[in-house]
XYZ file of C-alpha atoms in Angstrom:
727
model
C 0.000 0.000 0.000
C 1.512 3.306 -0.999
C -1.275 5.877 -1.140
C 0.135 8.943 0.475
C -1.713 12.183 0.906
C 1.090 14.516 1.824
C 1.508 18.078 2.841
C 4.296 20.010 1.210
C 7.333 20.961 3.271
C 7.409 17.465 4.663
C 4.085 17.699 6.542
C 2.460 14.352 6.034
C -1.242 14.018 5.453
C -0.909 10.268 5.525
C -0.757 10.774 9.284
C -4.504 10.884 8.886
C -4.465 7.277 7.852
C -1.623 5.609 9.647
C -2.908 4.458 13.012
C -4.953 1.369 13.816
C -8.595 2.409 13.693
C -10.536 2.548 16.926
C -13.762 1.191 15.462
C -12.547 -0.946 12.610
C -9.505 -2.611 11.142
C -8.144 -3.471 7.722
C -10.345 -6.562 7.712
C -13.577 -4.768 8.524
C -13.399 -1.218 7.171
C -15.707 -0.301 4.343
C -16.950 3.066 3.093
C -20.145 4.670 4.339
C -21.147 7.319 1.829
C -22.648 9.824 4.223
C -21.139 13.147 5.263
C -23.556 14.370 7.922
C -22.840 12.000 10.817
C -22.462 12.502 14.545
C -21.297 9.032 15.578
C -17.589 8.176 15.660
C -16.620 6.171 12.594
C -12.862 5.864 12.151
C -13.440 4.020 8.892
C -15.144 7.064 7.373
C -13.635 10.499 7.927
C -14.108 13.729 6.012
C -11.858 16.784 5.502
C -13.970 19.128 7.624
C -14.193 19.521 11.402
C -16.748 16.861 12.254
C -17.799 15.170 15.510
C -17.795 11.869 13.621
C -14.155 12.214 12.604
C -11.395 10.430 14.441
C -9.978 13.116 16.750
C -6.613 12.773 15.001
C -8.203 13.895 11.747
C -9.603 17.070 13.311
C -6.223 17.686 14.948
C -4.501 17.290 11.605
C -6.874 19.750 9.934
C -6.296 22.435 12.568
C -2.537 21.929 12.506
C -2.663 22.370 8.743
C -4.568 25.630 9.155
C -1.956 26.926 11.598
C 0.898 26.008 9.279
C -0.828 27.311 6.133
C 0.407 24.269 4.287
C -1.671 23.128 1.298
C -2.658 19.569 0.590
C -1.304 17.867 -2.503
C -3.003 15.353 -4.726
C -2.714 11.685 -3.743
C -1.663 8.820 -5.939
C -3.689 5.663 -6.547
C -4.022 2.845 -4.043
C -5.551 -0.397 -5.268
C -5.862 -1.827 -1.761
C -8.539 0.636 -0.708
C -10.030 0.908 -4.180
C -10.850 -2.772 -3.919
C -12.740 -2.014 -0.713
C -14.813 0.611 -2.505
C -13.088 3.772 -1.277
C -12.372 6.866 -3.311
C -10.785 9.863 -1.510
C -13.694 10.867 0.720
C -14.695 9.318 3.032
C -11.404 7.796 4.172
C -10.429 5.437 7.020
C -8.066 6.562 9.750
C -5.659 3.753 8.869
C -5.535 4.539 5.159
C -1.892 3.473 4.906
C 0.695 1.834 7.100
C 3.534 3.936 5.769
C 4.223 7.630 5.445
C 6.691 9.862 3.701
C 8.174 10.534 7.139
C 8.968 6.889 7.720
C 10.536 6.682 4.263
C 12.704 9.705 5.044
C 13.634 8.198 8.396
C 14.728 4.960 6.739
C 16.775 6.911 4.199
C 18.425 8.916 7.002
C 19.300 5.739 8.888
C 20.819 4.206 5.773
C 22.885 7.343 5.138
C 24.063 7.416 8.772
C 25.157 3.777 8.638
C 27.129 4.402 5.443
C 28.812 7.511 6.837
C 29.477 5.724 10.126
C 31.226 2.878 8.322
C 33.491 5.287 6.438
C 34.390 7.232 9.569
C 35.013 4.077 11.620
C 37.496 2.861 9.006
C 39.204 6.262 9.041
C 39.567 5.937 12.827
C 41.351 2.607 12.468
C 38.569 0.016 12.697
C 39.195 -2.695 10.121
C 36.782 -2.851 7.201
C 35.946 -6.452 8.096
C 35.101 -5.557 11.708
C 33.082 -2.488 10.723
C 31.170 -4.501 8.133
C 30.389 -7.237 10.644
C 29.209 -4.762 13.276
C 27.090 -2.607 10.963
C 25.646 -5.074 8.467
C 22.653 -5.853 10.671
C 22.116 -3.019 13.101
C 19.241 -4.040 15.392
C 16.295 -1.719 16.111
C 15.354 -1.354 19.756
C 11.810 -0.069 19.308
C 9.773 0.842 22.368
C 12.639 1.079 24.861
C 15.375 3.466 25.927
C 17.676 1.507 23.614
C 15.917 3.115 20.638
C 18.536 5.882 20.754
C 21.367 3.363 20.522
C 21.541 3.535 16.752
C 23.915 4.462 13.911
C 22.915 8.142 14.085
C 23.976 8.562 17.730
C 27.057 6.418 17.202
C 28.005 8.621 14.253
C 27.785 11.733 16.423
C 30.115 10.085 18.965
C 32.650 9.089 16.297
C 32.543 12.553 14.731
C 33.417 14.137 18.079
C 36.074 11.488 18.631
C 37.636 12.293 15.250
C 37.670 16.026 16.022
C 39.425 15.548 19.388
C 43.070 15.567 18.377
C 44.738 14.919 21.763
C 43.768 11.232 21.746
C 46.302 8.718 20.382
C 45.193 6.937 17.218
C 45.273 3.531 18.923
C 42.878 4.761 21.612
C 40.640 6.351 19.003
C 40.453 2.984 17.260
C 39.531 1.220 20.530
C 36.893 3.799 21.433
C 35.369 3.782 17.950
C 35.205 -0.011 17.767
C 33.696 -0.378 21.235
C 31.008 2.178 20.305
C 30.094 0.083 17.263
C 29.926 -3.010 19.456
C 27.494 -1.200 21.765
C 24.992 -0.843 18.888
C 24.719 -4.607 18.730
C 24.518 -5.157 22.484
C 22.050 -2.821 24.110
C 21.064 -3.764 27.671
C 23.342 -6.821 28.010
C 23.899 -8.914 31.101
C 25.681 -6.649 33.664
C 28.453 -9.223 34.053
C 29.209 -8.930 30.339
C 29.019 -5.148 30.321
C 32.740 -4.582 30.792
C 33.488 -6.727 27.746
C 31.896 -4.097 25.512
C 33.847 -1.179 26.960
C 37.244 0.061 25.738
C 40.355 -1.362 27.379
C 43.450 0.537 28.444
C 42.769 4.216 27.752
C 45.499 6.470 29.186
C 45.026 9.915 27.659
C 42.844 12.341 29.651
C 40.628 13.136 26.659
C 40.340 9.451 25.793
C 39.306 8.657 29.365
C 36.483 11.194 29.077
C 35.146 9.436 25.982
C 35.509 6.100 27.772
C 33.570 7.506 30.730
C 30.806 8.538 28.325
C 30.612 4.974 27.011
C 30.493 3.627 30.558
C 27.642 5.991 31.397
C 25.756 5.217 28.196
C 26.201 1.465 28.643
C 25.033 1.703 32.269
C 21.996 3.711 31.141
C 21.000 1.182 28.501
C 21.629 -1.616 30.978
C 19.332 -0.020 33.577
C 22.111 0.728 36.071
C 20.921 4.280 36.658
C 23.132 5.003 39.684
C 26.310 4.240 37.734
C 24.997 6.204 34.755
C 24.360 9.303 36.879
C 27.827 9.037 38.412
C 29.435 8.920 34.963
C 27.391 11.818 33.581
C 27.969 13.927 36.692
C 31.699 13.461 36.145
C 31.384 14.470 32.490
C 29.324 17.500 33.485
C 32.529 18.935 34.932
C 34.410 18.311 31.686
C 35.730 21.095 29.491
C 34.876 19.141 26.330
C 31.839 20.989 24.908
C 30.027 18.029 23.366
C 30.638 15.637 26.255
C 29.523 18.285 28.752
C 26.326 19.045 26.809
C 25.514 15.380 26.214
C 26.043 14.507 29.871
C 23.705 17.325 30.936
C 21.020 15.993 28.607
C 21.568 12.350 29.549
C 21.040 13.056 33.247
C 17.462 14.006 32.418
C 16.992 10.756 30.520
C 18.455 8.718 33.362
C 16.145 10.295 35.950
C 13.132 9.895 33.646
C 13.820 6.216 33.049
C 14.348 5.657 36.752
C 11.032 7.383 37.462
C 9.027 5.250 35.040
C 10.756 1.879 35.332
C 7.925 0.392 37.446
C 5.086 2.521 36.083
C 3.902 0.291 33.219
C 2.162 -3.074 33.336
C 2.939 -5.988 31.025
C 0.547 -4.556 28.414
C 2.287 -1.183 28.449
C -0.423 0.746 30.306
C 0.811 3.325 32.856
C -0.067 3.545 36.534
C 0.675 7.022 37.848
C 0.769 5.827 41.441
C 3.786 3.672 40.599
C 5.827 6.555 39.217
C 8.853 7.598 41.293
C 7.850 11.223 41.794
C 11.215 12.336 43.203
C 13.053 10.948 40.177
C 10.439 12.505 37.888
C 10.955 15.922 39.444
C 14.718 15.454 39.094
C 14.185 14.667 35.404
C 12.146 17.851 34.961
C 14.872 19.909 36.620
C 17.581 18.275 34.508
C 15.771 18.872 31.206
C 15.012 22.473 32.134
C 18.659 22.975 33.091
C 19.719 21.582 29.739
C 17.290 23.791 27.785
C 18.316 26.886 29.738
C 21.986 26.218 29.041
C 21.603 24.896 25.491
C 18.391 26.377 24.021
C 19.576 25.485 20.510
C 21.593 22.449 21.537
C 21.990 19.087 19.863
C 19.209 17.617 21.986
C 16.874 20.565 22.567
C 13.960 19.103 20.589
C 14.421 15.749 22.292
C 14.511 17.410 25.712
C 11.283 19.262 24.931
C 9.645 16.001 23.905
C 10.827 14.247 27.047
C 9.508 17.106 29.160
C 6.099 16.374 27.633
C 6.486 12.823 28.881
C 7.352 14.165 32.338
C 4.152 16.243 32.368
C 2.149 13.230 31.215
C 3.541 10.993 33.955
C 2.821 13.775 36.458
C -0.748 13.875 35.118
C -0.218 17.601 34.655
C -2.693 18.228 31.832
C -2.300 21.980 31.924
C 1.422 21.995 31.188
C 1.071 19.063 28.797
C -1.535 20.967 26.785
C 0.698 24.053 26.796
C 3.542 21.964 25.413
C 1.343 20.620 22.625
C -0.094 24.073 21.896
C 3.445 25.076 20.887
C 3.018 23.230 17.606
C 0.123 25.421 16.496
C 2.598 28.301 16.426
C 5.770 26.594 15.194
C 6.671 24.387 12.227
C 6.550 20.661 12.840
C 9.972 20.418 11.232
C 11.338 21.452 14.634
C 10.344 18.106 16.148
C 12.633 15.102 16.353
C 9.732 12.739 15.629
C 7.514 12.393 12.593
C 4.297 14.339 12.191
C 2.482 11.024 12.501
C 4.097 10.275 15.836
C 3.418 13.735 17.244
C -0.276 13.619 16.361
C -0.594 10.120 17.784
C 1.096 11.338 20.971
C -1.230 14.319 21.358
C -4.264 12.139 20.781
C -3.246 9.359 23.159
C -1.818 11.429 25.967
C -4.191 14.384 25.989
C -7.258 14.302 23.765
C -8.397 10.775 24.578
C -7.067 10.523 28.118
C -9.831 12.545 29.766
C -13.024 14.462 29.077
C -11.990 17.123 31.614
C -10.974 20.063 29.462
C -10.858 22.603 32.286
C -7.055 22.718 32.073
C -6.977 23.196 28.285
C -6.360 26.814 27.293
C -5.353 26.297 23.667
C -8.433 26.918 21.488
C -7.578 24.314 18.847
C -7.071 21.504 21.348
C -10.184 22.574 23.230
C -12.202 22.586 19.998
C -11.162 19.022 19.199
C -12.234 17.846 22.643
C -15.546 19.701 22.306
C -16.274 18.018 18.973
C -15.632 14.636 20.572
C -18.187 15.465 23.275
C -20.780 16.496 20.658
C -20.883 12.980 19.254
C -23.858 10.725 19.568
C -23.146 8.688 22.674
C -22.109 5.075 22.223
C -22.966 2.497 24.872
C -19.356 2.198 26.080
C -18.704 5.958 26.346
C -18.640 6.997 30.005
C -17.923 10.665 29.340
C -20.664 13.198 29.979
C -21.975 15.022 26.904
C -21.126 18.669 26.385
C -23.835 21.135 27.405
C -24.461 24.508 25.800
C -23.765 26.205 29.129
C -20.348 24.548 29.283
C -19.585 25.568 25.710
C -20.619 29.171 26.316
C -18.427 29.290 29.424
C -15.394 28.557 27.235
C -15.735 31.718 25.129
C -12.857 33.555 26.798
C -10.501 30.692 25.988
C -11.258 31.234 22.292
C -10.335 34.921 22.309
C -7.489 34.238 19.889
C -9.708 32.089 17.654
C -13.202 33.645 17.650
C -14.164 32.072 14.313
C -13.398 28.636 15.707
C -15.644 29.316 18.704
C -18.443 30.457 16.405
C -18.051 27.249 14.450
C -18.422 25.174 17.615
C -21.649 26.998 18.490
C -22.983 26.265 15.011
C -21.903 22.632 15.187
C -23.605 22.285 18.571
C -26.814 23.741 17.152
C -26.777 21.355 14.195
C -25.506 18.108 15.713
C -26.813 18.301 19.287
C -29.811 20.639 19.203
C -30.844 19.637 15.653
C -31.676 23.299 14.997
C -30.841 24.170 11.391
C -32.266 27.709 11.671
C -29.960 28.465 14.581
C -26.991 27.006 12.717
C -27.634 29.289 9.741
C -28.034 32.330 11.977
C -24.657 31.668 13.624
C -22.520 30.904 10.577
C -21.286 33.648 8.266
C -22.229 33.802 4.606
C -19.410 32.770 2.306
C -17.036 35.541 1.346
C -15.921 35.811 -2.248
C -12.664 34.194 -3.283
C -10.872 30.984 -2.505
C -11.504 28.993 0.652
C -8.484 29.869 2.826
C -8.400 26.962 5.270
C -10.166 23.948 6.756
C -12.103 26.067 9.240
C -13.660 28.192 6.505
C -14.418 25.042 4.523
C -16.027 23.496 7.607
C -18.204 26.571 8.160
C -19.639 26.368 4.667
C -20.065 22.602 4.927
C -22.294 23.105 7.966
C -24.269 25.776 6.118
C -24.955 23.296 3.347
C -26.026 20.615 5.807
C -28.369 23.061 7.556
C -29.976 24.122 4.274
C -30.536 20.502 3.315
C -32.007 19.759 6.738
C -34.660 22.333 5.800
C -34.987 20.732 2.341
C -33.731 23.929 0.727
C -32.196 21.797 -1.983
C -31.682 24.553 -4.557
C -29.880 26.882 -2.139
C -27.689 24.046 -0.912
C -26.962 23.005 -4.499
C -25.834 26.525 -5.332
C -23.614 26.591 -2.248
C -21.918 23.314 -3.204
C -21.403 24.585 -6.762
C -19.934 27.872 -5.509
C -17.576 26.026 -3.191
C -16.416 23.733 -5.987
C -15.058 26.782 -7.788
C -13.411 28.057 -4.599
C -11.398 25.028 -3.440
C -8.170 23.597 -4.780
C -7.526 20.703 -2.400
C -8.430 17.228 -3.758
C -10.028 16.062 -0.521
C -12.233 19.130 -0.282
C -13.238 18.861 -3.914
C -14.252 15.236 -3.571
C -16.281 15.964 -0.446
C -18.142 18.625 -2.422
C -18.741 16.226 -5.300
C -20.242 13.761 -2.829
C -22.384 16.473 -1.211
C -23.629 17.677 -4.595
C -24.400 14.148 -5.781
C -26.407 13.457 -2.619
C -28.219 16.762 -3.098
C -29.203 15.867 -6.665
C -30.294 12.395 -5.608
C -32.461 13.593 -2.730
C -34.049 16.384 -4.740
C -35.060 13.958 -7.497
C -32.457 15.168 -9.997
C -30.058 12.210 -10.159
C -29.686 12.696 -13.910
C -27.897 16.007 -13.189
C -24.911 14.036 -11.906
C -24.491 12.679 -15.431
C -25.111 15.902 -17.359
C -22.452 16.776 -19.909
C -20.896 19.509 -17.759
C -21.497 17.934 -14.371
C -18.778 18.712 -11.817
C -19.335 15.280 -10.252
C -16.478 13.391 -11.857
C -15.408 10.914 -9.170
C -16.019 7.450 -10.677
C -17.104 5.761 -7.452
C -19.740 8.407 -6.692
C -21.216 8.140 -10.178
C -21.125 4.350 -10.113
C -22.968 4.144 -6.779
C -25.838 6.130 -8.267
C -25.857 4.048 -11.440
C -25.934 0.821 -9.457
C -28.581 1.828 -6.949
C -30.768 4.678 -8.184
C -30.560 5.051 -11.968
C -33.563 4.341 -14.163
C -33.280 2.041 -17.200
C -33.243 5.143 -19.415
C -30.357 6.728 -17.486
C -28.408 3.470 -17.567
C -28.859 3.218 -21.339
C -27.770 6.856 -21.668
C -24.516 6.179 -19.815
C -23.897 3.048 -21.858
C -23.919 5.173 -25.000
C -22.108 8.216 -23.551
C -20.080 7.063 -20.552
C -17.413 9.054 -18.757
C -15.114 6.048 -19.033
C -15.002 2.445 -20.185
C -15.525 1.335 -16.603
C -18.651 3.486 -16.288
C -19.960 1.900 -19.496
C -19.406 -1.567 -18.083
C -20.966 -0.708 -14.701
C -24.053 0.747 -16.383
C -24.412 -2.226 -18.747
C -23.931 -4.780 -15.975
C -26.497 -3.020 -13.774
C -29.009 -2.793 -16.617
C -28.714 -6.471 -17.569
C -28.754 -7.668 -13.966
C -31.827 -5.669 -13.020
C -33.615 -6.528 -16.272
C -33.131 -10.196 -15.498
C -33.775 -10.233 -11.756
C -36.740 -7.808 -11.827
C -38.647 -9.799 -14.437
C -38.088 -7.571 -17.489
C -37.126 -10.488 -19.711
C -37.921 -8.815 -23.036
C -35.742 -5.836 -22.073
C -32.998 -8.230 -21.001
C -33.007 -9.966 -24.371
C -32.895 -6.624 -26.164
C -30.184 -5.158 -23.915
C -28.160 -8.362 -24.205
C -27.391 -7.321 -27.781
C -25.221 -4.545 -26.303
C -22.735 -7.190 -25.156
C -19.924 -8.034 -27.566
C -19.702 -11.602 -28.802
C -17.022 -12.266 -26.208
C -17.880 -10.184 -23.153
C -15.235 -8.848 -20.790
C -14.057 -11.070 -17.964
C -12.589 -8.087 -16.089
C -14.073 -8.028 -12.539
C -16.247 -5.005 -11.805
C -16.721 -3.435 -8.395
C -20.466 -3.576 -7.826
C -20.494 -2.723 -4.148
C -19.247 -6.014 -2.752
C -16.252 -5.762 -0.489
C -15.323 -9.288 0.509
C -16.775 -11.626 -2.146
C -15.642 -12.415 -5.662
C -16.457 -9.649 -8.116
C -18.466 -10.326 -11.258
C -17.814 -9.425 -14.884
C -19.978 -8.787 -17.942
C -19.198 -12.323 -19.109
C -21.602 -13.443 -16.361
C -24.518 -12.836 -18.724
C -23.135 -15.271 -21.290
C -23.567 -18.230 -18.916
C -23.989 -21.408 -20.914
C -26.099 -23.172 -18.288
C -23.471 -25.659 -17.172
C -23.208 -26.362 -13.459
C -21.885 -28.879 -10.970
C -25.172 -30.781 -10.591
C -27.082 -33.140 -12.853
C -29.993 -30.726 -13.233
C -29.870 -29.594 -16.842
C -30.202 -25.918 -17.755
C -29.966 -24.130 -21.104
C -27.970 -20.956 -21.692
C -29.052 -17.816 -19.840
C -30.398 -16.219 -23.015
C -32.672 -19.221 -23.551
C -33.817 -19.157 -19.917
C -34.823 -15.506 -20.323
C -36.589 -16.256 -23.615
C -38.583 -19.060 -21.980
C -39.578 -16.828 -19.063
C -40.558 -14.074 -21.487
C -42.923 -16.552 -23.109
C -44.095 -18.041 -19.772
C -42.896 -16.498 -16.519
C -44.150 -19.506 -14.537
C -42.180 -22.111 -16.515
C -40.868 -24.544 -13.823
C -37.558 -25.512 -15.404
C -36.775 -21.903 -16.351
C -37.531 -20.734 -12.796
C -35.288 -23.446 -11.378
C -32.553 -22.532 -13.849
C -32.763 -18.825 -13.073
C -32.301 -19.864 -9.452
C -29.384 -22.040 -10.519
C -27.796 -19.046 -12.249
C -28.096 -17.019 -9.037
C -26.850 -19.904 -6.871
C -23.868 -20.866 -9.017
C -22.585 -17.292 -9.155
C -23.142 -16.381 -5.490
C -25.745 -13.711 -6.244
C -28.176 -14.321 -3.378
C -26.834 -11.346 -1.431
C -25.409 -9.387 -4.349
C -25.311 -5.626 -3.634
C -27.669 -4.820 -6.505
C -30.405 -6.796 -4.743
C -30.881 -4.105 -2.072
C -30.566 -0.361 -1.535
C -27.942 1.263 0.711
C -29.094 2.785 4.000
C -31.452 5.727 3.545
C -28.932 8.327 4.776
C -26.208 7.164 2.372
C -25.487 8.007 -1.233
C -27.718 5.767 -3.351
C -30.108 5.214 -0.453
C -33.219 6.778 -2.008
C -35.839 4.730 -3.826
C -34.516 3.114 -6.989
C -35.882 4.455 -10.260
C -35.574 0.917 -11.642
C -38.924 -0.593 -10.716
C -39.756 -4.237 -10.074
C -39.245 -6.700 -7.257
C -36.028 -8.691 -7.035
C -36.417 -12.362 -7.917
C -35.204 -14.540 -5.062
C -34.397 -18.201 -5.579
C -36.751 -19.278 -2.841
C -39.644 -17.442 -4.511
C -38.913 -19.417 -7.660
C -38.638 -22.735 -5.842
C -41.941 -22.132 -4.072
C -43.622 -21.391 -7.391
C -42.304 -24.655 -8.830
C -43.329 -26.642 -5.726
C -46.865 -25.266 -6.097
C -46.967 -25.630 -9.901
C -49.291 -28.178 -11.462
C -47.306 -28.248 -14.698
C -43.942 -28.975 -13.083
C -42.407 -32.349 -13.889
C -41.464 -34.891 -11.259
C -37.796 -33.915 -11.680
C -38.487 -30.163 -11.529
C -40.476 -30.413 -8.283
C -37.906 -32.683 -6.651
C -35.104 -30.276 -7.495
C -37.108 -27.276 -6.237
C -37.792 -29.068 -2.930
C -34.134 -30.051 -2.613
C -32.941 -26.488 -3.181
C -35.641 -24.939 -0.978
C -34.583 -27.064 1.995
C -30.915 -26.284 1.339
C -31.643 -22.553 1.435
C -31.572 -22.946 5.222
C -28.422 -25.063 5.471
C -26.546 -25.155 7.730
C -27.514 -22.247 10.001
C -31.298 -22.404 9.801
C -31.370 -18.909 8.278
C -32.651 -18.212 4.773
C -29.741 -17.605 2.391
C -31.948 -17.479 -0.731
C -34.106 -14.466 0.056
C -35.781 -12.530 2.841
C -38.735 -14.841 3.490
C -39.301 -16.151 7.000
C -40.253 -19.808 6.548
C -41.265 -21.673 9.730
C -39.421 -24.845 10.623
C -42.624 -26.869 10.237
C -42.832 -25.848 6.577
C -39.192 -26.766 5.976
C -39.816 -30.175 7.585
C -42.825 -30.649 5.336
C -40.703 -29.928 2.254
C -38.136 -32.446 3.451
C -40.771 -35.119 4.169
C -42.455 -34.542 0.808
C -39.145 -34.885 -1.022
C -38.304 -38.078 0.844
C -41.731 -39.652 0.361
C -43.258 -38.552 -2.953
C -39.946 -37.998 -4.731
C -37.820 -40.606 -2.989
C -36.799 -42.143 -6.310
C -34.897 -38.997 -7.375
C -31.225 -38.296 -6.859
C -32.213 -35.123 -5.005
C -34.121 -37.037 -2.349
C -31.274 -39.507 -1.993
C -28.670 -36.754 -1.587
C -30.549 -34.790 1.090
C -29.955 -36.189 4.598
C -31.210 -33.377 6.836
C -33.418 -30.326 7.023
C -32.587 -27.132 8.896
């Protein structure tokens, strides 16, 4: 999977999609084509500030507004296309990789290469350096994560620049530092084996002391580590002195949290060593005061956030996170993905108490979460209007954001469209400047549609389409406009020659679920693409056949080429085998001994006599053999979704069980036809007892009667002999 929606300047929109979803996973996510939702759905997010969005999405949108960084167009991703996604809506775990992680891997590779070259220059043999660096382990999720080629390179660079160390000692120190990469947190008894041997020069001894302190730190011997770094803190070597000052904070922090996490990684604040934690805070502050632009200043700031989190100090933690709404994310030493995940986990989702949150953006995200429709497992109290109004002073720097929250509350919680429209500003001329402005106009459109002011909402969506440049925003507007046309009875407008609705999946959903036979035939003759032609033709033929329009089916079948395409088409199914146009050239062959003619002949027979027993059985066989009992075209989407209005293709869907029941009751059916219909009717309930051939509720007594009839009156048939049970 490589679909990346990225911000320029290295700000990664794929952060929106990286994390494991809270309400779904790769195996269960599917698109829900509905924009106006108030229930959390991490599988279906939109690029406006919505209560239904994953909180990380809303955080990402507000960070983007603060940075004034535009979105760029994404590439294609077949993985999610196969699940039926376009661009909007999108799942929170849209991709497992980001541009940041690619850059990180490239940086690590470059560091390892440079480290090898420098190690050889310092006297380490090429063979030894190759052996030690060929497979550098990754110590994810522990303090050993910083024991990597990048930090080793920094050590060797300082070693190379320190001239008053004999070359033999430099070689020993360099080699032992490479060995440390491979042996983080070893057995204490083996620790000395990884340290340099006889080092006599004063400068060399300082570098050896650093290695002793670092090795003790990684090994969990915090007392020895502090002793070593205290000694180096008195050194005159600039880098060693700075590094020791920084490392003391890390030592105290690790000592403070060493017993704070259970085996599943969840923290217990009562098990934190508060004295050590306070020492860590003092050490990091001392480092930042002395080295505000030092080698480790961004790391120290990040570790201070961890200190605040372990102290359960939400006020200072929120202040630390608020920093990033005013500064570029390039100043961090972690990826954008990691920072947003950290903010979400450690602040936004940790508590519903926002009394300590002064930053308006963070407060807004928490408010939107509390505006959601309550799920059964959500213990947080809903937000009241009084509480929201009491926050006004905290939004003094972001008054438009506060106004938006009032409008969102009116629409999502109070269900008052008039109030929403009275709160939100009319759209100003020109381009949409940011996500907040886009969100304001999105709510206006929703409010107008809630009042069934379809024409005004349509005009708003059209105006916005000319005012946005971001792909995600454009596709949201295409979806909103398509739903507007559908619900106002103007579905054909989506397919007008100059329609702005160009997203294939949106158009195809309407063709599959709502389009009339006339509209389908129109798009067969003037499609937007070859795929749209095939979708329209498949839908037309399928509905002709399964709604009883056999004459139309025979006529429309002439639109198929002599050898129809076998290319699978996405018809709304997510997890079953897709079908192709070649389906309608079925020759009647199957895995049973019940003989059927070709599909064309079945349709011709039913056109002549729609009660013909063999033809009804064979139409059922066609459905059964191709797994069409629960095919998406058999039913409409949910009413609130795109394609959820009443289909303009009339007629009732033919279910296999309806056909079998007709044959069972038929006086003209042959002995063989009735036996086969009974056999299949009973098997419709195998093995679960639920009907897999339609929606009918058939009592168990009736199913037993079918079984008994087959066994008694038709016991001489292969179908009676094959059937052993009823369900």
